[in-house]
Amino acid sequence: MRAAWPLFLAALAGLSLLSLMIGAASLSDGDGGWLLMVSRIPRTAAALLAGAGLALAGVVVQQVVQNRLVEPSLTGTPEAAMLGLLAVTLVAPGMAIAGKMLIAAAAALVGMAGFIALSERVPRSDPMLLPIVGLVYGGILGAIGVWAAWLTDLMQYLGTWQLGEFSGVMIGRYEWLWAVALLAVLLWVVADRITILGLGEAQARSLGLNYTQTRGLGLVIVSVLTALVMVTVGAFPFVGLVAPNLVSRWRGDNLRANLPLIALGGGFLVLAADVIGRVIRYPFEIPAATVFGVFGAAVFLWLLHAAPRRANG
Amino acid sequence: MADRCVPWLVLALVVLSVGFLAWHLRAPYGFILELRGTKLAALICVGAATGAATILFQTVAMNRLLTPGIVGFDALFVLLQTLLVVSLGGVGVAQLPGALRFVVEALVLMAAATALFGVLLRRDASDVTRMILTGVVLGVLLRGLASVVQRMMDPSEFAVVQQAMFASFGRVDVGQLVAAALVLLAALGWAMRMAPALDVAGLGRGTARGLGLNHDRVVMISLMLVAAMISVSTALVGPITFLGLLAASLARHLTDTHRHTVLIPAAALIGALILVAGQFVFERLLGSQSALAVVVELFGGLLFLWLVLRKGKR
């Protein structure tokens, strides 16, 4: 298995190189270097960071609710963040991006807390029930958002958040995503605690973990990650589901050892979706989230049906 | 008790329809009545189709939480419509008369839906939650595929798809409306004729077969009818995911029966009532109309959650 690492890193490097070369404008005429600096490098970095952030958010959510079929977009978190953004846009449209980010993160946290409260009432016996509840919960929050946006003529605004894409990423517009890297380090430090969280409340408490505090920390990390990605590039469903599940099928469940792989894997998948979206209808572009939606849904279906059936669920 | 529900629902729908037509009516009468009449007919068709289709689907899926909208029937319709425009070209499709195009699309959807969901229902019949989740994700996948294809299209061809997809109640093509109403009536008639078989099919595959019912055949026919009805509602207005769930749950609650001769008309009437009443309130009293679909989604979603959680507690 160790030999797989260099192979994976080589693939990632190759894909990044490809992403730097491909685009509507050609690198060879004139200002190639300038183009790289202003557009291609930021774009590639943004896709990698956004993918990594969402994949990490996914793995934390899965540990917190002890369910592998859940991810941030199945917990109403992006929709809650969207509602927060909508509120900011209505009340204080001129607020600086840091403020917007903060409010989106706070709203995401509230939405996620709502989901956690809901999840405690959903029976654990059937692992497939929670994602359904999450989907509908997200749908309800989304419907409120659409209604509010409709009444205030902000539908177009809503569209830019609902569908993640990278064509608008330029130098100076994506730097907030580097916070994902900081959060990833923080997550790596507390990885063992998050693992214990995944054992359930009783187990975690008996192992001496401050359950409430650790869970709170996990949820804050997830909210901030989701809000960061949402505000800078938009929503990406399924990344947080697909990347951690693929990694754990491949490498098992050692969270601390897997974290880098999950982060890089998420980045790889999102960047690949972005590159495909750039090539498939050259020179026009298809949003990376649309491409990934198809791929992610297909993988989700595979996970659902390839998962070993447990006797009596 | 159960049988008495249906006449009351018919009465309520008639009263509401008259109210819808006559509210603040002033000259020019003919023009306004024609406009409102078309809209009313479309609302009733869509509501009835969605309600009845949901009852049929819930029976063959043996699940009170599933609706055709949740598992992506409408997404399949949009995808097929998109592919039709891609293969025939925007001009080719635009030249087809509305009624003919609708019939072609409905037939294609019936074939595709029977193939796809027939396999799904048979494979996962024993594991209900897995089936719901599979259906939901399948819906996401189909929607994603449709949007990828749409984005790869020529903008002028996309305009054709868009017009077909987002036809709101405001501008309904009369030819299409007539074709849709005919298809709907045929499907409803067939469903009513099949009602006793559906009562038996609702007992489960094993029991139904033990009682001498060709269960697979009933499931296949039901899926085809569901597909026909969903193409009616999707072609006329576009998807309203949770309307079916609201209508079917209310119908089961009100009539408190398992007999499909009562359930199917009740759900159809309630579906129509919800839409007509909602449209009336939003358009005439509140003055903003397109939020109706969103509000139906909101309440439908809340109902869905309540149903799931209540089921969990038991």
XYZ file of C-alpha atoms in Angstrom:
627
model
C 0.000 0.000 0.000
C 2.887 2.339 0.687
C 3.741 2.317 -3.014
C 0.339 3.814 -3.750
C 1.239 7.132 -2.113
C 3.827 8.284 -4.685
C 1.510 7.155 -7.448
C -1.347 9.227 -6.008
C 0.854 12.269 -5.530
C 2.108 11.929 -9.094
C -1.464 11.801 -10.376
C -2.327 14.891 -8.335
C 0.698 16.754 -9.674
C -0.158 15.706 -13.222
C -3.732 16.872 -12.860
C -2.626 20.210 -11.407
C -0.259 20.711 -14.325
C -3.090 19.898 -16.728
C -5.314 22.396 -14.945
C -2.642 25.076 -15.379
C -2.432 24.447 -19.123
C -6.103 24.150 -20.055
C -8.427 27.065 -20.547
C -10.133 29.302 -23.058
C -7.046 31.518 -23.444
C -3.805 30.097 -24.716
C -0.684 30.321 -22.605
C 1.593 30.694 -25.602
C 0.380 34.050 -26.886
C 2.187 36.837 -25.171
C 1.211 37.178 -21.549
C 1.320 33.529 -20.570
C 3.078 34.185 -17.285
C 0.632 36.884 -16.338
C -2.293 34.595 -17.178
C -0.838 31.888 -14.985
C -0.378 34.234 -12.056
C -3.737 35.930 -12.245
C -6.017 33.109 -13.264
C -4.715 29.587 -13.649
C -2.735 29.215 -10.435
C -5.446 30.750 -8.248
C -8.042 28.622 -9.964
C -6.130 25.388 -9.480
C -5.365 26.226 -5.863
C -8.994 27.165 -5.210
C -10.285 23.875 -6.586
C -7.787 21.875 -4.521
C -8.517 23.834 -1.339
C -12.281 23.753 -1.750
C -12.229 20.023 -2.389
C -9.975 19.418 0.599
C -12.150 21.563 2.862
C -15.367 19.826 1.885
C -13.849 16.363 2.190
C -12.574 17.173 5.696
C -15.925 18.660 6.667
C -17.538 15.466 5.432
C -15.350 13.195 7.509
C -15.971 15.209 10.691
C -19.744 15.188 10.195
C -19.653 11.458 9.631
C -17.825 10.927 12.891
C -20.116 13.237 14.846
C -23.375 11.603 13.753
C -21.793 8.142 13.397
C -23.154 7.658 9.937
C -21.088 7.257 6.810
C -23.822 8.203 4.403
C -24.050 11.767 5.704
C -22.128 14.797 4.557
C -22.459 18.561 5.037
C -24.825 19.042 2.108
C -27.081 16.356 3.596
C -27.320 18.229 6.888
C -28.775 21.512 5.718
C -25.474 23.290 6.427
C -24.997 24.937 3.005
C -28.636 25.991 2.941
C -28.312 27.529 6.396
C -25.152 29.353 5.312
C -27.067 30.570 2.282
C -29.833 31.947 4.485
C -27.189 33.765 6.509
C -25.686 35.264 3.358
C -29.129 36.275 2.177
C -29.779 38.047 5.468
C -26.463 39.917 5.224
C -27.198 40.932 1.653
C -30.561 42.316 2.700
C -29.537 44.077 5.895
C -25.993 45.204 5.199
C -25.095 44.663 1.550
C -21.830 46.549 1.833
C -20.337 44.403 4.571
C -16.739 43.292 4.085
C -16.172 39.726 2.992
C -14.786 38.728 6.384
C -18.043 39.766 7.994
C -20.097 37.885 5.441
C -17.982 34.834 6.009
C -18.431 35.076 9.758
C -22.196 35.402 9.509
C -22.425 32.566 6.985
C -20.383 30.371 9.327
C -22.595 31.289 12.280
C -25.722 30.515 10.277
C -24.198 27.226 9.134
C -23.507 26.355 12.760
C -27.111 27.053 13.729
C -28.384 24.967 10.816
C -26.079 22.138 11.732
C -27.103 22.278 15.410
C -30.687 21.914 14.200
C -29.714 18.841 12.247
C -27.889 17.323 15.239
C -30.973 17.887 17.398
C -33.059 16.215 14.701
C -30.609 13.336 14.296
C -30.920 12.457 17.957
C -34.583 11.691 17.385
C -33.978 9.532 14.335
C -33.606 5.846 15.209
C -30.057 4.562 14.721
C -31.084 1.101 13.637
C -31.275 2.036 9.993
C -28.247 3.949 8.678
C -30.089 5.030 5.544
C -32.754 6.999 7.400
C -30.523 9.849 8.551
C -29.412 10.967 5.056
C -33.049 11.078 3.980
C -33.991 13.218 6.967
C -30.993 15.447 6.247
C -31.950 15.831 2.606
C -35.456 16.931 3.466
C -34.227 19.218 6.248
C -31.881 20.852 3.751
C -34.738 21.036 1.274
C -36.923 22.878 3.771
C -34.201 25.391 4.599
C -33.547 25.766 0.878
C -37.234 26.392 0.208
C -37.267 29.137 2.844
C -34.213 30.639 1.167
C -35.799 30.524 -2.277
C -38.970 32.066 -0.936
C -37.112 34.880 0.782
C -35.005 35.450 -2.327
C -38.107 35.463 -4.492
C -39.824 38.086 -2.380
C -36.745 40.300 -2.391
C -35.684 39.781 -6.030
C -32.452 38.046 -5.122
C -32.989 34.829 -7.089
C -29.974 35.443 -9.304
C -27.780 35.952 -6.285
C -28.956 32.665 -4.910
C -27.914 30.918 -8.115
C -24.277 31.951 -7.691
C -24.107 30.256 -4.285
C -26.108 27.203 -5.157
C -23.818 26.045 -7.933
C -20.122 25.901 -7.198
C -17.771 26.820 -9.994
C -14.339 28.287 -10.457
C -14.515 30.425 -13.572
C -14.716 33.578 -11.446
C -11.665 32.725 -9.378
C -8.838 35.210 -9.828
C -5.992 36.460 -7.754
C -7.411 38.480 -4.889
C -10.745 36.679 -4.909
C -10.046 33.312 -3.391
C -7.387 33.849 -0.722
C -9.837 33.121 2.078
C -9.747 29.502 0.995
C -6.234 29.211 2.392
C -7.910 29.147 5.797
C -8.867 25.601 4.843
C -5.216 24.669 5.135
C -5.069 26.129 8.663
C -8.186 24.258 9.692
C -6.776 21.056 8.225
C -3.757 21.368 10.521
C -6.033 21.995 13.504
C -8.073 18.964 12.554
C -4.970 16.860 12.298
C -4.012 17.841 15.832
C -7.385 16.805 17.261
C -7.863 13.829 14.915
C -7.728 11.237 17.678
C -10.447 12.995 19.652
C -12.653 13.138 16.595
C -12.103 9.407 16.143
C -13.226 8.768 19.725
C -16.250 10.976 19.033
C -17.179 8.487 16.331
C -17.504 5.729 18.919
C -20.624 7.294 20.348
C -21.350 9.377 23.435
C -21.215 6.645 26.078
C -17.947 5.172 24.817
C -16.385 8.578 24.336
C -17.283 9.695 27.858
C -15.970 6.515 29.406
C -12.696 7.079 27.581
C -12.445 10.430 29.341
C -13.380 12.696 26.446
C -15.247 15.926 27.039
C -17.938 14.883 24.606
C -19.947 18.086 24.355
C -16.904 20.273 23.967
C -15.253 18.066 21.350
C -18.445 17.731 19.383
C -18.884 21.497 19.523
C -15.365 21.963 18.192
C -16.038 19.501 15.375
C -19.236 21.273 14.403
C -17.529 24.675 14.423
C -14.811 23.320 12.125
C -17.406 21.906 9.734
C -19.451 25.111 9.704
C -16.441 27.283 9.031
C -15.207 24.983 6.263
C -18.625 24.907 4.595
C -19.068 28.655 4.856
C -15.582 29.322 3.468
C -16.222 27.246 0.384
C -19.771 28.520 -0.021
C -18.834 32.205 0.093
C -15.826 31.949 -2.205
C -16.879 29.444 -4.881
C -20.384 28.089 -4.092
C -21.894 24.798 -2.985
C -20.545 21.374 -3.974
C -22.755 18.475 -3.046
C -21.352 14.980 -2.424
C -17.641 15.838 -2.121
C -17.705 15.276 1.632
C -19.422 11.969 1.114
C -17.428 10.520 -1.731
C -13.854 11.355 -0.724
C -13.898 9.959 2.860
C -15.790 6.847 1.821
C -13.476 6.047 -1.059
C -10.439 6.544 1.162
C -11.811 4.386 3.948
C -12.654 1.605 1.505
C -9.113 1.745 0.237
C -7.137 2.311 3.418
C -9.328 1.435 6.372
C -10.322 3.719 9.211
C -7.242 5.190 10.827
C -8.455 8.771 10.831
C -5.159 10.467 11.607
C -3.319 8.547 8.893
C -6.180 9.046 6.451
C -6.724 12.765 6.952
C -4.075 13.933 4.463
C -5.294 11.403 1.965
C -8.908 12.468 2.397
C -8.002 16.141 1.994
C -5.845 15.524 -1.083
C -8.425 13.121 -2.495
C -11.215 15.689 -2.154
C -8.998 18.272 -3.831
C -8.159 15.845 -6.605
C -11.806 15.027 -7.306
C -12.956 18.650 -7.380
C -10.033 19.717 -9.555
C -10.739 16.804 -11.904
C -14.389 17.891 -12.122
C -13.276 21.432 -12.889
C -10.840 20.289 -15.594
C -13.493 18.071 -17.181
C -15.964 20.947 -17.061
C -13.434 23.108 -18.892
C -12.728 20.572 -21.645
C -16.068 18.941 -22.327
C -17.521 21.864 -24.273
C -14.366 23.799 -25.075
C -14.063 26.823 -25.059
C -17.181 27.151 -22.892
C -17.324 25.882 -19.353
C -19.622 23.688 -17.334
C -19.647 24.389 -13.586
C -17.500 21.936 -11.652
C -20.381 21.324 -9.225
C -22.600 20.118 -12.065
C -19.957 17.695 -13.296
C -19.259 16.524 -9.791
C -22.965 16.156 -9.033
C -23.259 13.478 -11.702
C -20.090 11.684 -10.648
C -20.857 11.992 -6.931
C -24.415 10.717 -7.276
C -23.165 7.723 -9.252
C -20.565 6.916 -6.576
C -23.203 7.360 -3.860
C -25.434 4.817 -5.584
C -22.511 2.442 -5.813
C -21.718 2.906 -2.105
C -25.326 2.238 -1.199
C -25.487 -1.015 -3.061
C -21.953 -2.279 -2.682
C -22.055 -1.781 1.097
C -22.119 -5.140 2.833
C -25.579 -5.749 4.211
C -25.529 -6.080 7.939
C -27.634 -8.829 9.349
C -30.841 -7.190 10.553
C -29.415 -3.703 9.925
C -67.838 7.134 5.988
C -65.009 6.629 3.555
C -67.227 6.744 0.489
C -68.874 9.954 1.595
C -65.607 11.865 1.414
C -65.432 11.928 -2.351
C -68.701 13.818 -3.033
C -67.723 16.446 -0.457
C -64.354 16.860 -2.092
C -66.006 17.218 -5.501
C -68.318 19.854 -4.064
C -65.420 21.731 -2.486
C -63.518 21.692 -5.769
C -66.549 22.969 -7.705
C -67.167 25.792 -5.230
C -63.517 26.754 -5.249
C -63.379 26.630 -9.048
C -66.386 28.910 -9.376
C -64.798 31.240 -6.869
C -61.549 31.148 -8.812
C -63.349 32.042 -12.044
C -65.712 34.658 -10.646
C -63.576 36.550 -8.118
C -63.682 40.265 -8.955
C -64.839 39.524 -12.479
C -65.294 42.551 -14.683
C -65.286 43.351 -18.402
C -64.007 41.967 -20.765
C -65.660 38.834 -19.440
C -64.866 36.494 -22.321
C -61.162 37.206 -22.281
C -60.762 36.944 -18.523
C -62.852 33.798 -18.291
C -60.822 32.139 -21.031
C -57.583 33.055 -19.330
C -58.741 31.902 -15.909
C -60.431 28.810 -17.343
C -57.228 27.606 -18.979
C -55.281 28.206 -15.824
C -57.897 26.464 -13.706
C -57.935 23.452 -16.020
C -54.155 23.232 -15.871
C -54.148 23.454 -12.070
C -56.765 20.732 -11.748
C -54.974 18.461 -14.232
C -51.642 18.841 -12.469
C -53.045 18.384 -8.981
C -55.142 15.377 -9.928
C -52.321 13.730 -11.857
C -49.831 14.220 -9.027
C -52.193 12.996 -6.319
C -53.366 9.891 -8.150
C -49.867 8.998 -9.370
C -48.543 9.198 -5.818
C -51.186 6.802 -4.491
C -50.407 4.295 -7.246
C -46.681 4.579 -6.710
C -46.942 4.248 -2.940
C -48.987 1.115 -3.310
C -46.631 -0.680 -5.668
C -43.576 0.513 -3.747
C -45.283 -0.533 -0.491
C -44.120 2.694 1.092
C -46.072 5.698 2.324
C -43.121 8.060 2.176
C -42.133 7.688 -1.433
C -43.541 9.827 -4.177
C -42.765 9.804 -7.886
C -41.336 13.281 -7.459
C -38.919 12.187 -4.739
C -37.495 9.331 -6.787
C -36.974 11.519 -9.806
C -39.725 10.718 -12.299
C -39.900 14.376 -13.227
C -36.115 14.551 -13.539
C -36.287 11.662 -15.971
C -38.914 13.562 -17.931
C -36.767 16.677 -18.123
C -33.756 14.594 -19.160
C -35.729 12.867 -21.917
C -37.097 16.176 -23.114
C -33.598 17.581 -23.257
C -32.305 14.578 -25.169
C -35.229 14.896 -27.578
C -34.275 18.478 -28.350
C -30.630 17.469 -28.738
C -31.425 14.656 -31.144
C -34.090 16.386 -33.233
C -32.654 19.869 -33.001
C -34.490 22.899 -31.637
C -36.209 23.670 -34.929
C -37.377 20.097 -35.399
C -38.976 20.008 -31.978
C -40.513 23.444 -32.316
C -42.199 22.346 -35.545
C -43.954 19.413 -33.884
C -47.454 20.354 -32.749
C -47.756 20.662 -28.945
C -50.132 17.735 -28.604
C -48.081 15.323 -30.714
C -44.884 16.242 -28.936
C -46.520 15.704 -25.605
C -47.743 12.238 -26.579
C -44.324 11.237 -27.889
C -42.647 12.442 -24.715
C -45.161 10.697 -22.505
C -44.636 7.407 -24.349
C -40.852 7.641 -24.078
C -41.118 8.437 -20.372
C -43.423 5.479 -19.814
C -40.951 3.105 -21.429
C -37.921 4.522 -19.632
C -39.593 4.765 -16.224
C -40.956 1.247 -16.356
C -37.533 -0.115 -17.230
C -35.670 1.889 -14.605
C -38.040 1.824 -11.641
C -39.289 -1.670 -12.364
C -35.777 -2.973 -11.777
C -35.357 -0.762 -8.724
C -38.608 -1.867 -7.099
C -37.920 -5.533 -7.654
C -34.337 -5.409 -6.437
C -34.899 -3.458 -3.285
C -38.435 -4.330 -2.375
C -37.313 -5.821 0.927
C -35.217 -2.867 2.044
C -37.412 0.173 2.094
C -35.063 2.867 3.356
C -32.365 1.795 0.954
C -34.864 2.059 -1.831
C -35.887 5.580 -0.823
C -32.301 6.708 -0.621
C -31.491 5.055 -3.946
C -34.487 6.759 -5.497
C -33.535 10.148 -4.081
C -29.952 9.895 -5.254
C -31.111 8.588 -8.613
C -33.251 11.718 -8.869
C -30.181 13.860 -8.116
C -28.193 11.942 -10.731
C -30.866 12.354 -13.407
C -31.197 16.066 -12.636
C -27.422 16.419 -12.834
C -27.253 14.630 -16.175
C -30.038 16.804 -17.555
C -28.264 19.968 -16.479
C -24.957 18.790 -17.983
C -26.664 18.096 -21.304
C -28.505 21.411 -21.129
C -25.309 23.307 -20.582
C -23.697 21.652 -23.579
C -26.534 22.712 -25.854
C -26.760 25.549 -28.259
C -28.320 28.540 -26.455
C -31.181 28.760 -28.950
C -31.957 25.071 -28.518
C -31.743 25.503 -24.774
C -34.384 28.175 -25.060
C -36.704 25.554 -26.557
C -36.086 23.177 -23.654
C -36.474 25.943 -21.147
C -39.791 26.980 -22.570
C -40.985 23.397 -22.390
C -39.652 22.864 -18.887
C -40.710 25.954 -17.048
C -44.128 26.436 -18.567
C -45.880 28.086 -15.630
C -49.595 28.183 -15.013
C -49.601 31.614 -16.546
C -49.067 30.522 -20.147
C -50.367 27.076 -20.900
C -50.447 25.801 -24.461
C -54.094 24.906 -25.134
C -53.256 22.052 -27.527
C -50.927 20.569 -24.959
C -53.516 21.044 -22.230
C -56.136 19.102 -24.188
C -53.703 16.267 -24.929
C -52.625 16.193 -21.297
C -56.213 16.108 -20.068
C -57.015 13.200 -22.391
C -53.954 11.246 -21.283
C -54.819 11.982 -17.671
C -58.419 10.827 -18.061
C -57.323 7.627 -19.768
C -54.758 6.928 -17.058
C -57.234 7.675 -14.264
C -59.864 5.464 -15.891
C -57.438 2.608 -16.207
C -56.254 3.071 -12.629
C -59.845 2.971 -11.372
C -60.482 -0.200 -13.355
C -57.397 -1.699 -11.773
C -58.349 -0.546 -8.268
C -59.320 -3.978 -6.878
C -56.070 -5.464 -8.177
C -54.208 -2.596 -6.506
C -55.932 -3.307 -3.197
C -54.515 -6.812 -3.386
C -51.106 -5.684 -4.641
C -50.831 -3.450 -1.564
C -50.697 -6.555 0.616
C -47.210 -7.363 -0.631
C -45.816 -9.465 -3.411
C -45.973 -12.808 -1.648
C -49.533 -12.447 -0.370
C -50.766 -10.998 -3.631
C -49.301 -13.864 -5.611
C -50.772 -16.313 -3.144
C -54.164 -14.784 -3.815
C -53.737 -15.385 -7.521
C -52.722 -11.885 -8.640
C -50.171 -11.415 -11.381
C -48.233 -8.996 -9.187
C -45.440 -8.175 -11.621
C -47.940 -7.233 -14.268
C -49.857 -4.931 -11.920
C -46.616 -3.237 -10.867
C -45.565 -2.725 -14.483
C -48.926 -1.270 -15.509
C -49.019 0.964 -12.430
C -45.567 2.309 -13.188
C -46.635 3.080 -16.740
C -49.715 4.897 -15.481
C -47.607 6.826 -12.967
C -45.226 7.793 -15.761
C -48.141 8.965 -17.916
C -49.574 11.092 -15.114
C -46.216 12.558 -14.153
C -45.611 13.559 -17.750
C -48.932 15.386 -17.604
C -47.967 17.401 -14.555
C -44.341 17.981 -15.488
C -45.160 18.994 -19.044
C -47.720 21.508 -17.840
C -45.894 23.169 -14.955
C -42.615 21.554 -14.013
C -41.779 19.640 -10.869
C -43.421 20.207 -7.484
C -41.728 17.513 -5.413
C -43.846 17.253 -2.301
C -47.312 18.009 -3.656
C -47.951 14.297 -4.195
C -46.919 13.479 -0.657
C -49.278 16.090 0.773
C -52.195 14.945 -1.365
C -51.684 11.232 -0.772
C -51.134 11.567 2.981
C -54.195 13.757 3.382
C -56.266 11.371 1.281
C -55.225 8.371 3.354
C -55.876 10.292 6.543
C -59.299 11.610 5.502
C -60.719 8.478 3.946
C -59.047 6.067 6.345
C -59.307 3.170 3.936
C -57.133 0.936 1.815
C -59.618 0.723 -1.026
C -58.245 2.301 -4.164
C -61.661 3.046 -5.650
C -61.901 5.705 -2.911
C -58.237 6.573 -2.430
C -57.403 7.389 -6.047
C -60.219 9.907 -6.637
C -59.749 11.377 -3.162
C -56.026 11.964 -3.696
C -56.657 13.387 -7.165
C -59.286 15.781 -5.809
C -57.154 16.849 -2.862
C -54.184 17.462 -5.135
C -56.347 19.668 -7.330
C -57.825 21.426 -4.290
C -54.407 22.253 -2.847
C -53.237 23.789 -6.104
C -56.417 25.728 -6.880
C -56.741 27.012 -3.325
C -53.061 27.860 -3.135
C -53.095 29.643 -6.454
C -56.220 31.540 -5.454
C -54.738 32.687 -2.178
C -51.397 33.637 -3.664
C -52.602 35.244 -6.846
C -55.759 36.991 -5.755
C -55.270 37.662 -2.077
C -51.515 38.046 -1.669
C -50.659 39.201 -5.174
C -47.507 37.162 -5.751
C -47.974 33.978 -7.643
C -44.916 31.866 -8.302
C -44.107 31.357 -4.649
C -46.891 28.754 -4.521
C -44.629 25.890 -5.574
C -42.112 26.870 -2.909
C -44.736 26.979 -0.167
C -46.048 23.556 -1.189
C -42.460 22.278 -0.985
C -42.047 23.796 2.442
C -45.144 22.229 3.972
C -44.636 18.971 2.108
C -41.094 18.751 3.438
C -42.228 19.413 7.004
C -44.895 16.728 6.645
C -42.299 14.291 5.337
C -40.027 14.905 8.327
C -42.921 14.512 10.727
C -43.890 11.222 9.108
C -40.340 9.891 9.317
C -39.864 10.906 12.940
C -43.244 9.594 14.012
C -42.430 6.306 12.351
C -39.125 6.187 14.190
C -40.741 6.620 17.586
C -43.070 3.701 17.226
